[in-house]
XYZ file of C-alpha atoms in Angstrom:
442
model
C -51.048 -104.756 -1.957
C -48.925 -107.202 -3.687
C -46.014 -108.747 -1.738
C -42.658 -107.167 -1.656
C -39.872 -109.156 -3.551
C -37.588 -110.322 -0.706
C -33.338 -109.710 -1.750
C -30.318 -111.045 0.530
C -27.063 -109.904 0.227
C -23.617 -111.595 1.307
C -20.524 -109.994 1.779
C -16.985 -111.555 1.285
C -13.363 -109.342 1.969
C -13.150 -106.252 3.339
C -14.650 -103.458 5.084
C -14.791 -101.410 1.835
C -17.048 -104.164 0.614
C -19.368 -104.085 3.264
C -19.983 -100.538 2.747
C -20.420 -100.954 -0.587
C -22.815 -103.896 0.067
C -25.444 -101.903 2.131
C -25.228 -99.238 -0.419
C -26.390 -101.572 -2.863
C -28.940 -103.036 -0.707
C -30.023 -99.160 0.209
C -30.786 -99.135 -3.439
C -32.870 -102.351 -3.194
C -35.040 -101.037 -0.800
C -35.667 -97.467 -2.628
C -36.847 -99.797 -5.700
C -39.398 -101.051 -3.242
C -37.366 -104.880 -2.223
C -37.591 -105.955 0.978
C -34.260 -106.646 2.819
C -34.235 -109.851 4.637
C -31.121 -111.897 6.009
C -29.089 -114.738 3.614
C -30.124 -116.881 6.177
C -33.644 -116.936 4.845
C -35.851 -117.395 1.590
C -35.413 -114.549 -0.903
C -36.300 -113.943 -4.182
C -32.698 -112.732 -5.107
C -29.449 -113.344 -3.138
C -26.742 -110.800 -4.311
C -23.207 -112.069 -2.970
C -20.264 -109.391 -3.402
C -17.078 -110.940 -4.445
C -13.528 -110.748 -3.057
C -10.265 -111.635 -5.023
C -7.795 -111.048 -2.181
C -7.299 -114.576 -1.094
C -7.202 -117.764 -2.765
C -10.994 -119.171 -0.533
C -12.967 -116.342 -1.674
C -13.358 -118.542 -4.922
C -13.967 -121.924 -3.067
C -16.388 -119.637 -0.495
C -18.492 -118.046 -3.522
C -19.578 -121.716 -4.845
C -20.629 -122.787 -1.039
C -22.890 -119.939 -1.352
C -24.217 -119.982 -4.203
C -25.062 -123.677 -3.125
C -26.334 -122.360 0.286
C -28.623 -119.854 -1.553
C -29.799 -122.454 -3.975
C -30.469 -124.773 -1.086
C -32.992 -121.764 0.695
C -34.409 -120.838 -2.933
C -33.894 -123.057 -6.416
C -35.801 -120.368 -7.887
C -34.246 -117.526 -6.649
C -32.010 -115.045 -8.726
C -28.218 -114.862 -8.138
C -26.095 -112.246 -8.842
C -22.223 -111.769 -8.347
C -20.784 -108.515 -8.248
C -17.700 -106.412 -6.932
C -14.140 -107.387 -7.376
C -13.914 -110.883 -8.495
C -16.788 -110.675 -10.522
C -14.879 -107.573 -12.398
C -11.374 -110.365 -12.734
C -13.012 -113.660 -13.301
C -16.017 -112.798 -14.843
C -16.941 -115.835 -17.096
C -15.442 -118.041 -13.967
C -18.190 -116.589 -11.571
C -20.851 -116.859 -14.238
C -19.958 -120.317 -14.910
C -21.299 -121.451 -12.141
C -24.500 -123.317 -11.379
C -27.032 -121.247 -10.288
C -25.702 -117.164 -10.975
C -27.570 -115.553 -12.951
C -26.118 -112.147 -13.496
C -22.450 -110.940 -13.383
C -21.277 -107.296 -12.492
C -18.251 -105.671 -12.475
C -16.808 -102.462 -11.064
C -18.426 -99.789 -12.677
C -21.853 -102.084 -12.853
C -22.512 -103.507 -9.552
C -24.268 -100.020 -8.089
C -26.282 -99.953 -11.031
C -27.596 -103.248 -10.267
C -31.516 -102.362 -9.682
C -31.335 -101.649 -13.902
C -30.484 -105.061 -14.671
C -33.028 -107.050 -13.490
C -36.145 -106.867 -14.584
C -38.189 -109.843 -13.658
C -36.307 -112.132 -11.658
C -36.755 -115.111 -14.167
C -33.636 -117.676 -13.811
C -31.427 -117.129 -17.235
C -30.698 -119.751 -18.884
C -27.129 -118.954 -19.142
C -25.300 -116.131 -16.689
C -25.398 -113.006 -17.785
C -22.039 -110.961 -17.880
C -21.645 -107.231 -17.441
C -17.815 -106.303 -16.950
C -16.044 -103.258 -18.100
C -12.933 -102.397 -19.361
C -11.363 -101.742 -16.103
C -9.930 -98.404 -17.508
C -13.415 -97.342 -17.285
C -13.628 -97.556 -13.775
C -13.059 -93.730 -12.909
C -15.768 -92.258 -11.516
C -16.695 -92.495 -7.995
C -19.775 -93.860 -6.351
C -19.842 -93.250 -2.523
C -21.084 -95.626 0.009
C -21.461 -96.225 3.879
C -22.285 -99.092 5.427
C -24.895 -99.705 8.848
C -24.827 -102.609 10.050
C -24.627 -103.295 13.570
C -25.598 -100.098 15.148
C -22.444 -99.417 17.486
C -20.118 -98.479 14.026
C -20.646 -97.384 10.307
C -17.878 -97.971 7.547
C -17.796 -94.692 6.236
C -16.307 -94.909 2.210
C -13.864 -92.323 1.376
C -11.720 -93.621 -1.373
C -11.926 -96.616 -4.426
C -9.041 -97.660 -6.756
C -5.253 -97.871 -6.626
C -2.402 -96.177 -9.031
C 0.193 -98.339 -6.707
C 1.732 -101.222 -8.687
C 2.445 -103.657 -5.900
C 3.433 -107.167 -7.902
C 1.760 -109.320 -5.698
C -1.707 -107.520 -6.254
C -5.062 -107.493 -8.271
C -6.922 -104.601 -6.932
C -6.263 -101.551 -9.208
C -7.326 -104.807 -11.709
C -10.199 -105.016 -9.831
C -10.873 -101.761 -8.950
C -9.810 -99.305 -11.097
C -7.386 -95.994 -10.722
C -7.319 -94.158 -7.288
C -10.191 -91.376 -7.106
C -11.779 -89.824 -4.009
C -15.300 -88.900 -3.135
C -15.575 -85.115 -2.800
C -15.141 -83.820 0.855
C -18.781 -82.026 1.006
C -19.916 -85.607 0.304
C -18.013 -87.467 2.698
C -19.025 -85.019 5.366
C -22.733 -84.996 4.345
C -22.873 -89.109 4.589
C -20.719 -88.545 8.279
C -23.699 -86.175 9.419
C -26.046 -88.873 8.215
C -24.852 -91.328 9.733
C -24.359 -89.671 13.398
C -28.149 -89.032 13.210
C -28.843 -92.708 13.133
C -27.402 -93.395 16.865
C -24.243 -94.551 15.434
C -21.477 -93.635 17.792
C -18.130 -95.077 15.568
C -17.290 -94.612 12.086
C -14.574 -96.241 10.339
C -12.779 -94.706 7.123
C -12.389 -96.703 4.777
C -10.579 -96.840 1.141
C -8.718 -99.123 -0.830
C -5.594 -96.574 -0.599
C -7.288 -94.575 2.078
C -4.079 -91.987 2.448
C -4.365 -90.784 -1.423
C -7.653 -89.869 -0.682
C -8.130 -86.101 -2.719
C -6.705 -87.705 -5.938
C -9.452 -88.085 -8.344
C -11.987 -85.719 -6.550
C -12.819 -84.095 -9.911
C -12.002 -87.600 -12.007
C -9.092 -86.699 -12.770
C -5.523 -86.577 -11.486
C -6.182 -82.787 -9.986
C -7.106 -82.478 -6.300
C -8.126 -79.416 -4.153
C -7.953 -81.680 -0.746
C -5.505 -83.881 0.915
C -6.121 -87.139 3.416
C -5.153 -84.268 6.167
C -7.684 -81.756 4.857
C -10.109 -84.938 4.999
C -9.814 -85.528 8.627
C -9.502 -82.145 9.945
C -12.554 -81.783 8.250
C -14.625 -84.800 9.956
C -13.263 -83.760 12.790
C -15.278 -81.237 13.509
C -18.628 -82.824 12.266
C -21.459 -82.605 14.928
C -23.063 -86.076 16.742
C -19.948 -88.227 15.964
C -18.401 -89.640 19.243
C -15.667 -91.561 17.388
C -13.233 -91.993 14.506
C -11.024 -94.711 13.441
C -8.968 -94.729 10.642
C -8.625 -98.581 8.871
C -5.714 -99.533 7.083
C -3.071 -96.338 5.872
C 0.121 -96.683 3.843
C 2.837 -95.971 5.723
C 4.536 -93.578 3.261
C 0.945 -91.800 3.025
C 0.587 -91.303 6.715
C 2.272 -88.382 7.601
C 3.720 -86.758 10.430
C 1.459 -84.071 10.529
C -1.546 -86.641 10.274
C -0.405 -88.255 13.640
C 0.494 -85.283 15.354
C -2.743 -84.202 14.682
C -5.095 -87.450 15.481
C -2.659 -87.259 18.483
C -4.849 -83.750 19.689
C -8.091 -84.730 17.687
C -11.235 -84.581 19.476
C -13.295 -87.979 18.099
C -10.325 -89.289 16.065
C -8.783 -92.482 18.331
C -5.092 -93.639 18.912
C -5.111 -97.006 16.454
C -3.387 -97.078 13.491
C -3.619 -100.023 10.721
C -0.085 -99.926 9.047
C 0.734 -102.508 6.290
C 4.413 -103.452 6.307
C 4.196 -106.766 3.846
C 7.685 -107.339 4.522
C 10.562 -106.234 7.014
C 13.462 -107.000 4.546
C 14.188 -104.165 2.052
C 15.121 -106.420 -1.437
C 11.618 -107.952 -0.493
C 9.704 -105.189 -0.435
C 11.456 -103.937 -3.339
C 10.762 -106.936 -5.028
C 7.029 -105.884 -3.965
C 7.289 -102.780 -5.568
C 6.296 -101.319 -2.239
C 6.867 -97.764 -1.516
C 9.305 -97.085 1.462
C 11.618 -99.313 3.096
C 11.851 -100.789 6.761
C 13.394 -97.839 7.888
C 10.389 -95.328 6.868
C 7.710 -98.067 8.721
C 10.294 -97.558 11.731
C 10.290 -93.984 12.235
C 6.269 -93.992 11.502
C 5.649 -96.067 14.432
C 7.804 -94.477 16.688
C 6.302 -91.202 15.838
C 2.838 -92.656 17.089
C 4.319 -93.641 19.921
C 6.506 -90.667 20.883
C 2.714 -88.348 20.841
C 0.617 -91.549 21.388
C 2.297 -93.944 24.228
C -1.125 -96.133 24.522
C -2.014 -96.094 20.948
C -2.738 -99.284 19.308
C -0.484 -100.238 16.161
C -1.538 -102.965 13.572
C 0.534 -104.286 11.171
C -0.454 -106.503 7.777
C 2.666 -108.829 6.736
C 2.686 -111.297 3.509
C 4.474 -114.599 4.302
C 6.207 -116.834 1.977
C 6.715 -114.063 -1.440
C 8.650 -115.459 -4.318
C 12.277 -115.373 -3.518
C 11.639 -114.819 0.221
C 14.803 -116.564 1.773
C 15.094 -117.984 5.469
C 17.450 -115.180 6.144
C 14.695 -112.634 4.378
C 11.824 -113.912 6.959
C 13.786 -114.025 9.462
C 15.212 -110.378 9.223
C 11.212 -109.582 9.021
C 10.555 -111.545 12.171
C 13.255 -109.672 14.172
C 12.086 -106.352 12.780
C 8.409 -106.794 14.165
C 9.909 -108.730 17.254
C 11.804 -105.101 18.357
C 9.100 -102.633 16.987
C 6.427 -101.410 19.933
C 3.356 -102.950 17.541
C 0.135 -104.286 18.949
C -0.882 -106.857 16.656
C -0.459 -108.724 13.478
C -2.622 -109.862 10.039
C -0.544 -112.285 8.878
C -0.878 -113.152 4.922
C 0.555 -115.860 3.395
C 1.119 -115.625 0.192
C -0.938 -117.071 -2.593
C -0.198 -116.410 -6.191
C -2.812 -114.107 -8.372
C -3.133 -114.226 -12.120
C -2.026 -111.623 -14.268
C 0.085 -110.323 -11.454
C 3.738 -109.805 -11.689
C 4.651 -111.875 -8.612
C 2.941 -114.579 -10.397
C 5.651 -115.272 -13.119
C 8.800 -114.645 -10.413
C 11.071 -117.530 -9.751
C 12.167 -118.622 -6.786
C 8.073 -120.189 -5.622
C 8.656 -121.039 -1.705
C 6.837 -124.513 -1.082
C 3.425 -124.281 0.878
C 4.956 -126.179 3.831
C 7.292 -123.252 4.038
C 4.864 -120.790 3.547
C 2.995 -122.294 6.437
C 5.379 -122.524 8.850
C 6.279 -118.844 8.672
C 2.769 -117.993 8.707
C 2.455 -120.002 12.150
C 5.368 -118.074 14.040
C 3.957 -114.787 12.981
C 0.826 -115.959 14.275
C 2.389 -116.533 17.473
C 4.383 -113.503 17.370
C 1.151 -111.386 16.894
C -0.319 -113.108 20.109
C 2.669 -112.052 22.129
C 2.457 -108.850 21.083
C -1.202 -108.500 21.776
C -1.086 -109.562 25.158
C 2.117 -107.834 25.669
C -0.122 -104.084 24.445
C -3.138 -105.890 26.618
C -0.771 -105.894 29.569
C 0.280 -102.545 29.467
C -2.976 -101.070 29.536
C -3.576 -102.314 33.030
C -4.453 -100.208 35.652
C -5.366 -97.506 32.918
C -8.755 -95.517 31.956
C -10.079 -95.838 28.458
C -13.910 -95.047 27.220
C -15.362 -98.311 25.609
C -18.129 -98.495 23.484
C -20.278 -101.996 24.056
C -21.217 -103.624 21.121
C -24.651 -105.443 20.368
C -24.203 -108.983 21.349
C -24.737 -111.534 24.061
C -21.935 -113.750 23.953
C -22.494 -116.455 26.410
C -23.872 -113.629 29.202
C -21.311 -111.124 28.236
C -21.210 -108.211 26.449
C -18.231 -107.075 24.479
C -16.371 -103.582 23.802
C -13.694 -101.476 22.416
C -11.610 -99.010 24.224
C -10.831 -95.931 21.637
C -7.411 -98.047 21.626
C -8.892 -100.861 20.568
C -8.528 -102.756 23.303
C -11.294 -105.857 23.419
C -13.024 -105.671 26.866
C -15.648 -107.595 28.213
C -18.440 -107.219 31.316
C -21.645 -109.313 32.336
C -24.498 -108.952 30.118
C -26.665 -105.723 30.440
C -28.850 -105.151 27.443
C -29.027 -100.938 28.495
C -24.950 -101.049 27.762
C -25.376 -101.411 24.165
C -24.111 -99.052 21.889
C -23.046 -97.152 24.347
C -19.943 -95.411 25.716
C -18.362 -95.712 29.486
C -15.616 -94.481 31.032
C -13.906 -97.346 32.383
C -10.081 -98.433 34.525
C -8.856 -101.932 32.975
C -8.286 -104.522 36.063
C -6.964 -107.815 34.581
C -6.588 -109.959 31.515
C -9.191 -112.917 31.326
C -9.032 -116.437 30.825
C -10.510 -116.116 26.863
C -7.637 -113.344 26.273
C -10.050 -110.135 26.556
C -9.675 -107.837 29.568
C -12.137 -107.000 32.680
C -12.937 -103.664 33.493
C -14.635 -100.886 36.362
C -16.825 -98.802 35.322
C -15.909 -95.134 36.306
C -19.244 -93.470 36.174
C -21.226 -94.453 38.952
C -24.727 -94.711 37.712
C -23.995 -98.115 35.592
């Protein structure tokens, strides 16, 4: 029996990648690879690329080093969204071997054949136009939640942005095959699933690769709603002109889908976000969250803000600042900005120095830890279901409450992955909250 070629994979960005990523490595094992950590000696390290922020460039060449350090034989290959923008960049690089772009990287297992180091990198990239038809993916990782793919691609035009560069027009996975991966998924013990998308509300666009749809992002949770074995539902990250009333009134009554919404704002002054080539204004984001919370009091509300945007004016960050400062939000991801080739924003006047940038970046950050405590402290005294995650963290053992709520109790390896109900006593030193259990027998 000869020995199984070993592969590794690394993941840099977002959730979408890491679904894609164990997809990929799914494929790896049904060629007969074995699938060991990046940690160790492989005979191929596969790292998927991000080109959101300005250190997933500086972070691909410390692992390429890293996996060149484990293995100076080993094969490297890039793939996913940077690879797809900065192709010869990536291959350039000492020590990649093979470059894939958008429409490539799931077709991976065809391009290597025998593991040899190339002499020079080898570059497959398409025309991004040709990114239009939809491979669908889930990702398993730790075994308490799955990121469940629903969506790729993105007909927005936001200036400061490279992913419909990256990633193609907005199409949808058809909803028989979103539910079918959701069934498979709740049969592996998995008790969360996350949707995830690059637009995630334009979901139904694209389901037959084209512009025609039968289903909307409504239809699409309605739908999971009701699938068998799956305990919970999150939504990630949802335009706010895409999430409708309807949507929240409905997650509001849902059995498995759970009060936390991931809303990006980028900016709370209109000529901003108009410069942005965003599609609403402040007022829209407004009324969206205080929809959630008129049928939602305890849900949790996330919000994604870019600092420091060409033109962005003391008075423009500051009207943003007050805007989150009154709105009943949870939390913060705070951006700052960082300028993108071929991307409108790019070629605006008006730069803002870094030292500005910074210093905005640093009061949102402390606004955003306000606000969390402030959501912590009102869940006092309340009861929530949490599920425990996998890990022992210096003798405790961590969980979510459906409201996202970060909880923490003394280590019991029979907790993980699994759900509780629990009342929420008080706030704790490291900024995560103590709990009771409800149900007796724990």
């Amino acid at each position: 029996m000869e020995n199984k070629k070993k592969v590794a994979f690394y993941t840099l960005g977002c959730k979408l990648n890491f679904s894609e990523t164990s997809t990929i490595a799914r494929n790896f094992q049904d060629e007969g690879f074995e699938r060991v950590d990046f940690e160790e000696v492989a005979d191929m390290y596969v790292i998927n690329t991000c080109s959101v922020t300005e250190n997933a460039d500086k972070q691909f060449k410390q692992i390429v080093k890293k996996a060149m350090k484990l293995n100076d034989k080993a094969f490297v290959a890039a793939v996913g969204c940077y690879a797809q923008l900065k192709p010869e960049e990536l291959a350039a690089v000492d020590g990649v071997d093979l470059v894939l772009g958008a429409t490539e990287k799931f077709k991976i297992t065809d391009y290597i054949n025998d593991l040899t180091k190339n002499d020079r990198s080898e570059v497959h990239s398409c025309e991004i136009e040709d990114a239009d038809f939809y491979v669908g993916s889930y990702s398993i990782g730790d075994r308490t939640r799955a990121f469940l793919k629903v969506q790729d691609g993105c007909d927005y035009k936001c200036t400061y942005c490279t992913i419909p560069l990256a990633r193609g027009i907005s199409r949808s996975d058809a909803l028989e095959n979103v539910l079918k991966n959701a069934y498979e998924i709740s049969q592996q013990g998995i008790k969360e699933i996350v949707l995830t998308g690059v637009n995630i509300g334009d979901y139904g666009k694209g389901e037959f690769g084209n512009k025609k749809h039968e289903h909307t992002f409504l239809d699409l949770v309605k739908a999971l709603d009701e699938v068998e074995g799956i305990e919970r539902l999150r939504i990630s990250s949802i335009e706010p002109n895409l999430l409708k009333n309807e949507t929240i009134e409905f997650v509001s009554k849902s059995r498995t889908f759970v009060p936390h919404f991931h809303i990006p704002l980028q900016s709370g002054s209109n000529e901003i976000l108009g410069k942005m080539k965003r599609r609403y204004q402040r007022e829209l984001y407004a009324e969206r969250i205080l929809k959630i919370r008129e049928v939602m009091p305890n849900a949790c509300i996330g919000v994604d803000v870019i600092v420091g945007f060409p033109g962005e004016t003391d008075a423009h960050f500051l009207e943003t600042y007050h805007f989150l400062n009154e709105l009943d939000i949870s939390y913060l991801h705070v951006f700052t900005y960082s300028e993108r080739d071929n991307t409108e924003a790019a070629t605006m006047e008006n730069v803002i120095p870094m030292n500005v940038r910074s210093k905005r970046s640093k009061m949102l950050r402390g606004l955003s830890v306000k606000k969390r405590r402030a959501f912590y402290e009102s869940q006092i005294g309340t009861n929530h279901t949490v599920l425990f995650e996998s890990e022992n963290k210096e003798g405790y053992i961590h969980g979510f409450t459906e409201n996202y709520v970060k909880v923490k109790t003394p280590w019991n390896p029979e907790l993980v992955n699994t759900l509780h109900d629990i009342n929420l006593t008080r706030i704790d030193e490291d900024g995560s909250v103590r709990m009771d259990f409800l149900n007796i027998e724990a």
